[in-house]
CSV table of C-alpha atoms in Angstrom, one decimal:
chain,number,residue,atom,x,y,z
A,1,UNK,CA,60.6,25.0,-50.7
A,2,UNK,CA,58.8,24.3,-47.8
A,3,UNK,CA,57.4,25.3,-45.0
A,4,UNK,CA,60.4,26.0,-42.0
A,5,UNK,CA,59.1,28.3,-39.4
A,6,UNK,CA,55.8,28.8,-38.3
A,7,UNK,CA,55.9,32.1,-36.0
A,8,UNK,CA,53.5,32.4,-32.9
A,9,UNK,CA,53.4,35.2,-30.6
A,10,UNK,CA,53.1,36.1,-27.5
A,11,UNK,CA,53.1,38.8,-24.6
A,12,UNK,CA,54.8,36.3,-22.1
A,13,UNK,CA,57.2,34.1,-23.6
A,14,UNK,CA,58.3,32.1,-20.7
A,15,UNK,CA,54.6,30.8,-20.5
A,16,UNK,CA,54.7,30.5,-23.3
A,17,UNK,CA,57.7,28.2,-23.8
A,18,UNK,CA,56.2,26.2,-21.0
A,19,UNK,CA,53.2,25.5,-23.0
A,20,UNK,CA,55.3,24.1,-25.8
A,21,UNK,CA,58.0,21.8,-23.5
A,22,UNK,CA,55.8,20.5,-20.4
A,23,UNK,CA,52.4,20.2,-21.6
A,24,UNK,CA,52.5,19.6,-25.8
A,25,UNK,CA,56.5,17.8,-24.7
A,26,UNK,CA,57.7,19.3,-27.7
A,27,UNK,CA,62.1,20.2,-27.3
A,28,UNK,CA,63.9,23.7,-27.7
A,29,UNK,CA,65.7,23.7,-30.9
A,30,UNK,CA,67.6,27.0,-29.3
A,31,UNK,CA,67.5,30.7,-30.5
A,32,UNK,CA,67.7,32.7,-33.6
A,33,UNK,CA,67.2,36.2,-34.9
A,34,UNK,CA,64.9,35.8,-37.9
A,35,UNK,CA,62.5,38.5,-38.3
A,36,UNK,CA,62.0,42.5,-37.0
A,37,UNK,CA,66.2,42.0,-34.9
A,38,UNK,CA,64.3,40.3,-32.1
A,39,UNK,CA,66.2,37.1,-30.8
A,40,UNK,CA,63.3,34.5,-30.7
A,41,UNK,CA,63.0,30.7,-29.5
A,42,UNK,CA,63.1,28.0,-31.8
A,43,UNK,CA,61.2,25.1,-31.0
A,44,UNK,CA,61.5,22.4,-33.0
A,45,UNK,CA,58.1,20.3,-34.6
A,46,UNK,CA,57.0,16.9,-34.7
A,47,UNK,CA,57.3,17.1,-38.3
A,48,UNK,CA,61.1,16.5,-39.1
A,49,UNK,CA,62.3,20.2,-40.6
A,50,UNK,CA,59.4,22.7,-39.3
A,51,UNK,CA,59.9,24.6,-36.3
A,52,UNK,CA,57.7,26.9,-34.1
A,53,UNK,CA,59.3,30.3,-33.9
A,54,UNK,CA,58.6,32.3,-30.6
A,55,UNK,CA,57.6,36.2,-30.9
A,56,UNK,CA,57.3,38.4,-27.9
A,57,UNK,CA,54.5,40.8,-28.6
A,58,UNK,CA,53.0,42.8,-26.2
A,59,UNK,CA,49.1,42.0,-26.7
A,60,UNK,CA,49.4,38.8,-29.0
A,61,UNK,CA,47.3,38.7,-31.5
A,62,UNK,CA,44.2,36.1,-30.9
A,63,UNK,CA,42.2,36.5,-34.1
A,64,UNK,CA,44.3,34.6,-36.5
A,65,UNK,CA,42.9,31.4,-37.6
A,66,UNK,CA,43.7,27.8,-35.4
A,67,UNK,CA,47.1,26.2,-36.5
A,68,UNK,CA,45.7,23.1,-37.8
A,69,UNK,CA,47.2,19.7,-35.4
A,70,UNK,CA,47.3,16.5,-37.4
A,71,UNK,CA,46.5,13.4,-35.0
A,72,UNK,CA,45.6,9.7,-35.5
A,73,UNK,CA,43.4,9.2,-32.7
A,74,UNK,CA,41.7,12.7,-31.1
A,75,UNK,CA,40.1,11.0,-28.5
A,76,UNK,CA,43.5,9.6,-26.9
A,77,UNK,CA,45.1,13.7,-27.5
A,78,UNK,CA,42.1,15.1,-26.4
A,79,UNK,CA,42.2,13.4,-22.9
A,80,UNK,CA,46.4,13.3,-22.7
A,81,UNK,CA,46.0,17.1,-23.1
A,82,UNK,CA,43.1,18.1,-21.0
A,83,UNK,CA,44.7,16.0,-18.2
A,84,UNK,CA,47.7,18.2,-19.0
A,85,UNK,CA,45.7,21.2,-18.0
A,86,UNK,CA,45.2,22.4,-21.2
A,87,UNK,CA,42.2,24.6,-22.0
A,88,UNK,CA,39.2,22.9,-24.5
A,89,UNK,CA,36.8,25.4,-26.4
A,90,UNK,CA,34.9,23.0,-26.7
A,91,UNK,CA,34.5,18.8,-26.4
A,92,UNK,CA,35.4,16.6,-29.3
A,93,UNK,CA,33.3,17.5,-32.5
A,94,UNK,CA,32.2,15.6,-35.6
A,95,UNK,CA,32.7,16.3,-38.5
A,96,UNK,CA,32.0,15.4,-42.3
A,97,UNK,CA,35.7,15.3,-41.9
A,98,UNK,CA,36.5,13.8,-39.3
A,99,UNK,CA,37.2,14.5,-35.3
A,100,UNK,CA,38.0,17.8,-34.1
A,101,UNK,CA,38.7,19.5,-30.9
A,102,UNK,CA,40.4,23.2,-30.2
A,103,UNK,CA,41.5,24.6,-27.9
A,104,UNK,CA,44.2,27.6,-26.6
A,105,UNK,CA,47.9,28.5,-25.4
A,106,UNK,CA,48.3,30.8,-22.5
A,107,UNK,CA,48.8,33.8,-25.4
A,108,UNK,CA,45.5,32.7,-26.8
A,109,UNK,CA,46.5,31.2,-29.7
A,110,UNK,CA,44.4,28.7,-31.4
A,111,UNK,CA,44.5,25.3,-32.1
A,112,UNK,CA,42.6,23.0,-34.0
A,113,UNK,CA,43.5,19.2,-33.7
A,114,UNK,CA,42.3,16.7,-36.2
A,115,UNK,CA,41.3,13.2,-36.8
A,116,UNK,CA,40.4,12.8,-40.5
A,117,UNK,CA,38.2,10.1,-41.1
A,118,UNK,CA,38.0,8.0,-44.6
A,119,UNK,CA,34.8,7.1,-44.1
A,120,UNK,CA,33.9,5.7,-47.8
B,1,UNK,CA,43.9,-12.4,-26.4
B,2,UNK,CA,41.2,-12.6,-24.0
B,3,UNK,CA,39.5,-9.9,-21.6
B,4,UNK,CA,37.0,-8.9,-19.1
B,5,UNK,CA,36.6,-5.2,-18.4
B,6,UNK,CA,34.3,-4.5,-15.6
B,7,UNK,CA,34.4,-0.1,-15.0
B,8,UNK,CA,34.0,1.0,-11.0
B,9,UNK,CA,30.7,2.5,-13.4
B,10,UNK,CA,30.0,-0.9,-14.3
B,11,UNK,CA,30.3,-0.3,-18.4
B,12,UNK,CA,32.0,-3.5,-19.2
B,13,UNK,CA,33.5,-5.1,-22.3
B,14,UNK,CA,34.2,-8.3,-23.6
B,15,UNK,CA,36.8,-8.9,-25.8
B,16,UNK,CA,37.8,-12.5,-27.1
B,17,UNK,CA,38.3,-15.0,-30.0
B,18,UNK,CA,36.2,-18.0,-29.4
B,19,UNK,CA,35.4,-21.1,-31.9
B,20,UNK,CA,32.1,-23.8,-31.4
B,21,UNK,CA,31.0,-22.3,-28.6
B,22,UNK,CA,27.1,-22.2,-27.1
B,23,UNK,CA,25.9,-19.3,-24.7
B,24,UNK,CA,22.5,-18.9,-23.2
B,25,UNK,CA,22.3,-16.1,-21.2
B,26,UNK,CA,19.8,-13.3,-21.0
B,27,UNK,CA,21.2,-9.7,-21.1
B,28,UNK,CA,21.1,-7.2,-18.3
B,29,UNK,CA,22.4,-4.3,-19.8
B,30,UNK,CA,21.9,-2.3,-23.1
B,31,UNK,CA,24.7,-4.2,-25.6
B,32,UNK,CA,26.5,-3.7,-28.5
B,33,UNK,CA,27.7,-7.0,-30.1
B,34,UNK,CA,30.5,-7.0,-32.7
B,35,UNK,CA,32.9,-9.2,-35.0
B,36,UNK,CA,36.4,-9.1,-36.2
B,37,UNK,CA,36.5,-12.2,-37.8
B,38,UNK,CA,33.9,-14.8,-38.8
B,39,UNK,CA,30.3,-14.5,-37.6
B,40,UNK,CA,28.7,-15.4,-34.8
B,41,UNK,CA,24.5,-16.1,-34.5
B,42,UNK,CA,21.8,-14.9,-32.1
B,43,UNK,CA,19.0,-16.4,-31.1
B,44,UNK,CA,16.0,-13.9,-29.9
B,45,UNK,CA,13.3,-16.2,-30.0
B,46,UNK,CA,12.3,-17.2,-32.9
B,47,UNK,CA,14.9,-14.9,-34.4
B,48,UNK,CA,18.1,-16.1,-35.9
B,49,UNK,CA,20.7,-13.2,-36.6
B,50,UNK,CA,24.2,-13.9,-37.9
B,51,UNK,CA,26.4,-11.2,-37.3
B,52,UNK,CA,29.5,-10.7,-39.6
B,53,UNK,CA,32.4,-7.9,-39.3
B,54,UNK,CA,30.7,-5.3,-41.5
B,55,UNK,CA,27.4,-5.6,-38.7
B,56,UNK,CA,26.8,-5.4,-35.3
B,57,UNK,CA,23.6,-6.1,-33.3
B,58,UNK,CA,22.2,-3.9,-30.4
B,59,UNK,CA,20.6,-5.8,-27.7
B,60,UNK,CA,18.3,-4.1,-24.4
B,61,UNK,CA,18.8,-4.8,-21.7
B,62,UNK,CA,16.9,-7.6,-20.0
B,63,UNK,CA,16.5,-9.7,-23.9
B,64,UNK,CA,17.0,-13.6,-23.7
B,65,UNK,CA,19.3,-14.6,-26.2
B,66,UNK,CA,21.6,-17.6,-27.7
B,67,UNK,CA,24.7,-16.6,-29.0
B,68,UNK,CA,26.7,-19.3,-30.5
B,69,UNK,CA,29.5,-19.9,-32.7
B,70,UNK,CA,29.8,-22.0,-35.6
B,71,UNK,CA,32.3,-21.2,-38.2
B,72,UNK,CA,35.3,-22.0,-40.2
B,73,UNK,CA,37.6,-19.5,-38.9
B,74,UNK,CA,37.8,-18.6,-35.1
B,75,UNK,CA,35.4,-16.0,-33.9
B,76,UNK,CA,36.8,-12.5,-32.7
B,77,UNK,CA,34.2,-11.2,-30.5
B,78,UNK,CA,33.9,-7.8,-28.6
B,79,UNK,CA,30.9,-6.7,-26.8
B,80,UNK,CA,30.3,-3.6,-25.0
B,81,UNK,CA,26.8,-3.7,-22.0
B,82,UNK,CA,26.6,0.1,-20.6
B,83,UNK,CA,25.7,0.6,-17.0
B,84,UNK,CA,22.1,1.8,-17.1
B,85,UNK,CA,23.6,5.3,-15.1
B,86,UNK,CA,26.0,5.5,-18.0
B,87,UNK,CA,23.0,5.2,-20.6
B,88,UNK,CA,21.1,7.5,-19.0
B,89,UNK,CA,23.7,10.0,-18.3
B,90,UNK,CA,24.8,10.0,-21.5
B,91,UNK,CA,21.1,10.3,-23.0
B,92,UNK,CA,20.4,13.7,-20.5
B,93,UNK,CA,23.6,15.4,-21.6
B,94,UNK,CA,23.4,14.8,-25.3
B,95,UNK,CA,19.7,15.7,-25.4
B,96,UNK,CA,20.8,19.4,-23.4
B,97,UNK,CA,23.5,20.2,-24.8
B,98,UNK,CA,23.4,19.1,-28.3
B,99,UNK,CA,20.7,20.7,-30.6
B,100,UNK,CA,20.9,17.1,-33.3
B,101,UNK,CA,18.3,16.2,-30.9
B,102,UNK,CA,16.1,18.6,-31.3
B,103,UNK,CA,16.2,18.3,-35.8
B,104,UNK,CA,12.7,16.9,-36.3
B,105,UNK,CA,13.4,13.6,-36.1
B,106,UNK,CA,14.7,13.6,-32.3
B,107,UNK,CA,11.6,15.3,-31.4
B,108,UNK,CA,9.8,14.3,-27.9
B,109,UNK,CA,11.3,11.2,-28.1
B,110,UNK,CA,12.3,9.1,-24.9
B,111,UNK,CA,12.7,5.7,-25.9
B,112,UNK,CA,14.2,3.4,-23.0
B,113,UNK,CA,14.5,0.7,-25.8
B,114,UNK,CA,16.3,0.5,-29.3
B,115,UNK,CA,15.4,-1.7,-32.7
B,116,UNK,CA,17.2,-4.9,-31.4
B,117,UNK,CA,18.5,-5.3,-35.2
B,118,UNK,CA,21.7,-5.9,-37.5
B,119,UNK,CA,22.6,-2.5,-38.3
B,120,UNK,CA,25.8,-1.8,-41.0
B,121,UNK,CA,29.4,-0.5,-39.0
B,122,UNK,CA,30.4,1.9,-40.5
B,123,UNK,CA,31.3,5.7,-39.7
B,124,UNK,CA,32.3,7.3,-36.3
B,125,UNK,CA,31.8,3.8,-34.7
B,126,UNK,CA,33.9,2.3,-36.5
B,127,UNK,CA,37.0,4.5,-35.7
B,128,UNK,CA,36.0,5.2,-31.9
B,129,UNK,CA,35.6,0.9,-31.4
B,130,UNK,CA,38.4,0.6,-33.0
B,131,UNK,CA,40.6,3.6,-31.6
B,132,UNK,CA,39.2,1.6,-28.1
B,133,UNK,CA,39.5,-1.8,-28.7
B,134,UNK,CA,43.6,-1.1,-29.6
B,135,UNK,CA,44.2,1.1,-26.3
B,136,UNK,CA,42.1,-2.1,-24.3
B,137,UNK,CA,44.4,-4.5,-26.3
B,138,UNK,CA,47.5,-2.3,-25.4
B,139,UNK,CA,46.4,-3.0,-21.4
B,140,UNK,CA,45.4,0.3,-21.1
B,141,UNK,CA,44.2,0.9,-17.9
B,142,UNK,CA,42.7,4.6,-17.4
B,143,UNK,CA,38.8,4.4,-17.2
B,144,UNK,CA,38.6,7.9,-17.8
B,145,UNK,CA,40.3,7.4,-21.4
B,146,UNK,CA,37.9,4.6,-21.7
B,147,UNK,CA,34.5,6.0,-20.7
B,148,UNK,CA,35.4,8.3,-23.2
B,149,UNK,CA,35.1,6.7,-26.0
B,150,UNK,CA,32.4,4.8,-25.0
B,151,UNK,CA,30.4,8.1,-24.6
B,152,UNK,CA,31.6,8.8,-28.3
B,153,UNK,CA,30.9,5.2,-29.4
B,154,UNK,CA,27.1,6.2,-28.1
B,155,UNK,CA,26.7,9.1,-29.9
B,156,UNK,CA,27.9,7.4,-33.1
B,157,UNK,CA,25.8,4.9,-32.5
B,158,UNK,CA,22.8,7.3,-32.2
B,159,UNK,CA,23.9,8.6,-35.5
B,160,UNK,CA,23.6,5.3,-37.1
B,161,UNK,CA,20.5,5.1,-34.9
B,162,UNK,CA,19.1,8.1,-36.6
B,163,UNK,CA,20.2,7.1,-40.2
B,164,UNK,CA,18.9,3.4,-40.3
B,165,UNK,CA,15.7,4.1,-38.0
B,166,UNK,CA,13.8,7.5,-37.9
B,167,UNK,CA,15.5,8.9,-41.4
B,168,UNK,CA,14.4,5.4,-42.9
B,169,UNK,CA,11.1,5.4,-41.4
B,170,UNK,CA,10.3,9.5,-42.8
B,171,UNK,CA,10.8,8.5,-46.0
B,172,UNK,CA,8.2,5.7,-46.3
B,173,UNK,CA,4.5,6.9,-48.0
B,174,UNK,CA,2.4,6.7,-44.3
B,175,UNK,CA,1.2,9.4,-43.0
B,176,UNK,CA,0.6,8.1,-39.8
B,177,UNK,CA,3.8,8.2,-37.8
B,178,UNK,CA,3.1,5.1,-35.7
B,179,UNK,CA,2.5,2.9,-38.9
B,180,UNK,CA,5.9,4.2,-40.3
B,181,UNK,CA,7.8,2.7,-37.2
B,182,UNK,CA,5.9,-0.1,-37.5
B,183,UNK,CA,6.7,-0.9,-41.0
B,184,UNK,CA,10.1,0.1,-40.8
B,185,UNK,CA,10.4,-2.1,-37.9
B,186,UNK,CA,8.8,-5.6,-40.7
B,187,UNK,CA,11.4,-3.7,-43.2
B,188,UNK,CA,14.3,-4.5,-40.5
B,189,UNK,CA,13.4,-7.8,-40.1
B,190,UNK,CA,13.7,-8.3,-43.5
B,191,UNK,CA,16.8,-6.7,-43.8
B,192,UNK,CA,18.2,-9.2,-40.9
B,193,UNK,CA,17.5,-11.7,-42.7
B,194,UNK,CA,19.2,-10.5,-45.6
B,195,UNK,CA,22.6,-10.1,-43.7
B,196,UNK,CA,21.6,-13.9,-41.8
B,197,UNK,CA,21.0,-15.8,-44.9
B,198,UNK,CA,23.0,-13.1,-47.9
B,199,UNK,CA,24.7,-16.8,-48.5
B,200,UNK,CA,21.8,-19.0,-49.0
B,201,UNK,CA,18.4,-19.0,-52.3
B,202,UNK,CA,16.7,-16.5,-50.5
B,203,UNK,CA,13.0,-16.5,-52.0
B,204,UNK,CA,11.1,-13.1,-51.7
B,205,UNK,CA,8.2,-15.1,-50.4
B,206,UNK,CA,10.4,-16.6,-47.3
B,207,UNK,CA,11.4,-12.7,-46.9
B,208,UNK,CA,8.2,-11.5,-46.9
B,209,UNK,CA,6.9,-14.4,-44.4
B,210,UNK,CA,9.5,-13.5,-42.3
B,211,UNK,CA,8.7,-9.7,-42.3
B,212,UNK,CA,5.3,-10.2,-42.0
B,213,UNK,CA,4.8,-8.2,-45.1
B,214,UNK,CA,3.1,-9.4,-48.3
B,215,UNK,CA,5.4,-9.4,-51.5
B,216,UNK,CA,3.8,-6.3,-52.4
B,217,UNK,CA,3.6,-4.6,-50.2
B,218,UNK,CA,7.8,-5.6,-49.0
B,219,UNK,CA,8.5,-4.5,-52.4
B,220,UNK,CA,7.5,-1.4,-52.8
B,221,UNK,CA,8.2,-0.4,-48.7
B,222,UNK,CA,11.9,-1.8,-49.2
B,223,UNK,CA,12.3,0.6,-51.8
B,224,UNK,CA,11.2,3.6,-50.2
B,225,UNK,CA,13.4,3.4,-46.8
B,226,UNK,CA,16.8,1.7,-48.4
B,227,UNK,CA,16.6,3.4,-52.0
B,228,UNK,CA,17.4,-0.6,-53.5
B,229,UNK,CA,15.0,-3.3,-54.0
B,230,UNK,CA,15.6,-6.0,-51.7
B,231,UNK,CA,17.9,-8.2,-54.8
B,232,UNK,CA,19.7,-5.3,-54.8
B,233,UNK,CA,20.2,-4.7,-51.7
B,234,UNK,CA,21.4,-8.6,-51.2
B,235,UNK,CA,23.5,-8.5,-54.4
B,236,UNK,CA,25.7,-5.2,-52.6
B,237,UNK,CA,25.8,-7.3,-49.5
B,238,UNK,CA,27.4,-9.9,-50.7
B,239,UNK,CA,29.5,-7.9,-53.1
B,240,UNK,CA,30.7,-6.3,-50.2
B,241,UNK,CA,31.3,-9.4,-48.1
B,242,UNK,CA,33.1,-10.8,-51.1
B,243,UNK,CA,35.6,-8.2,-50.7
B,244,UNK,CA,36.2,-8.9,-47.3
B,245,UNK,CA,37.4,-12.8,-49.0
B,246,UNK,CA,38.9,-11.0,-51.3
B,247,UNK,CA,41.4,-9.3,-49.0
B,248,UNK,CA,41.6,-11.0,-46.0
B,249,UNK,CA,41.8,-15.2,-47.2
B,250,UNK,CA,43.2,-16.7,-50.5
B,251,UNK,CA,40.1,-17.9,-51.4
B,252,UNK,CA,40.2,-18.7,-55.3
B,253,UNK,CA,37.4,-16.6,-56.5
B,254,UNK,CA,35.3,-19.7,-57.6
B,255,UNK,CA,35.0,-20.7,-54.3
B,256,UNK,CA,33.7,-17.0,-52.7
B,257,UNK,CA,31.6,-17.3,-55.4
B,258,UNK,CA,30.0,-20.1,-53.5
B,259,UNK,CA,30.5,-18.9,-50.1
B,260,UNK,CA,28.7,-15.9,-50.8
B,261,UNK,CA,25.9,-16.7,-52.0
B,262,UNK,CA,26.4,-16.5,-56.3
B,263,UNK,CA,26.1,-19.4,-58.2
B,264,UNK,CA,27.2,-18.3,-61.7
B,265,UNK,CA,31.3,-17.3,-61.1
B,266,UNK,CA,31.0,-14.6,-64.6
B,267,UNK,CA,27.5,-12.6,-63.5
B,268,UNK,CA,29.6,-12.3,-59.9
B,269,UNK,CA,32.5,-11.2,-62.4
B,270,UNK,CA,30.0,-8.9,-64.0
B,271,UNK,CA,28.4,-7.5,-61.4
B,272,UNK,CA,32.0,-6.8,-58.9
B,273,UNK,CA,33.2,-4.9,-62.4
B,274,UNK,CA,29.5,-2.8,-62.1
B,275,UNK,CA,30.1,-2.0,-58.5
B,276,UNK,CA,33.8,-1.8,-57.9
B,277,UNK,CA,35.0,-0.6,-62.1
B,278,UNK,CA,38.0,-3.2,-61.2
B,279,UNK,CA,37.9,-6.7,-61.5
B,280,UNK,CA,37.8,-9.1,-58.3
B,281,UNK,CA,42.0,-10.2,-59.0
B,282,UNK,CA,42.7,-7.2,-59.3
B,283,UNK,CA,41.3,-5.6,-56.3
B,284,UNK,CA,43.1,-8.6,-54.3
B,285,UNK,CA,46.5,-7.4,-55.8
B,286,UNK,CA,45.4,-3.6,-54.7
B,287,UNK,CA,44.1,-4.8,-51.5
């Protein structure tokens, strides 16, 4: 058993698709009808076998916790995503596990970019 | 690969491998000096300091120094000089936006000079420098990105400075704040003496004389600041540097023992096992 689809709600599918493809550089894998009888677009992530499923909802729920993305170099990704026009909530901040920065997509879903650092 | 990168805002980054070279210069801007292999010797006034890959040196604007390389392996130096305006902007922006600086240790502190001594190269500074160097080595030209790293190098340097200077000064049992800072300045002389001469026979008298403290005073205050006696500090440093030699060289253990200043291989092996719960040979195999 493993994680295969990560559902993301959006009120504007087109905007959301261009966010994933143009700004995050991900690819569209196709369309599937998996949940609620709704045909939804599937996006291939950089993790083999894990896909993002875009679900249309009139008012996207922004109260869900962020999706946590792993990076080897937070500052580099922060810089390139910011240059691509992505909206970050804050500048990269240090925590006991490393360096992280949080951003949102056009529907208000949150993503936390984390570079875990082993200090010992 | 050698490069000297002068950014538009006058921040300067140098990276290069040198052997047997003597340079004399006046430091125009606040600088941080690293080595990634071998060791480099700096003379500042009467002080002689050696930096190794586990440590770095800071130099304030205008400090006269001589740097010399006299090492059996080529020395890979890496240094950053921060333009004064960049430093000032950084300090203002950090103090205004980050409440870390508002913690008691940072109150009302507007020093323009930092303690010119050797600091441990660790934590976020290590990661930020590693990433910055990787990008520069691979020809990245985007100055916005490079300055982002430099900004974060300063954030992580301030963090180390806070731990190494203010937190240690606070631990000293003196009422007067300026006494604490002065004693810590002298303890840092002792620390840099240990960092530099770790592979020599160091006597407490020499250490006390170098740090301008009496032997008793040195022993008492060193332990308060570092939670270790000078001897324990020295042993820890030697073992740490033995780890680097075990990992990065093929030198036999016996040779490493003498390179790091131990006289007896069996006591080295015992101490190594006590500290790292493994033997030097097993450590080398697993590294």
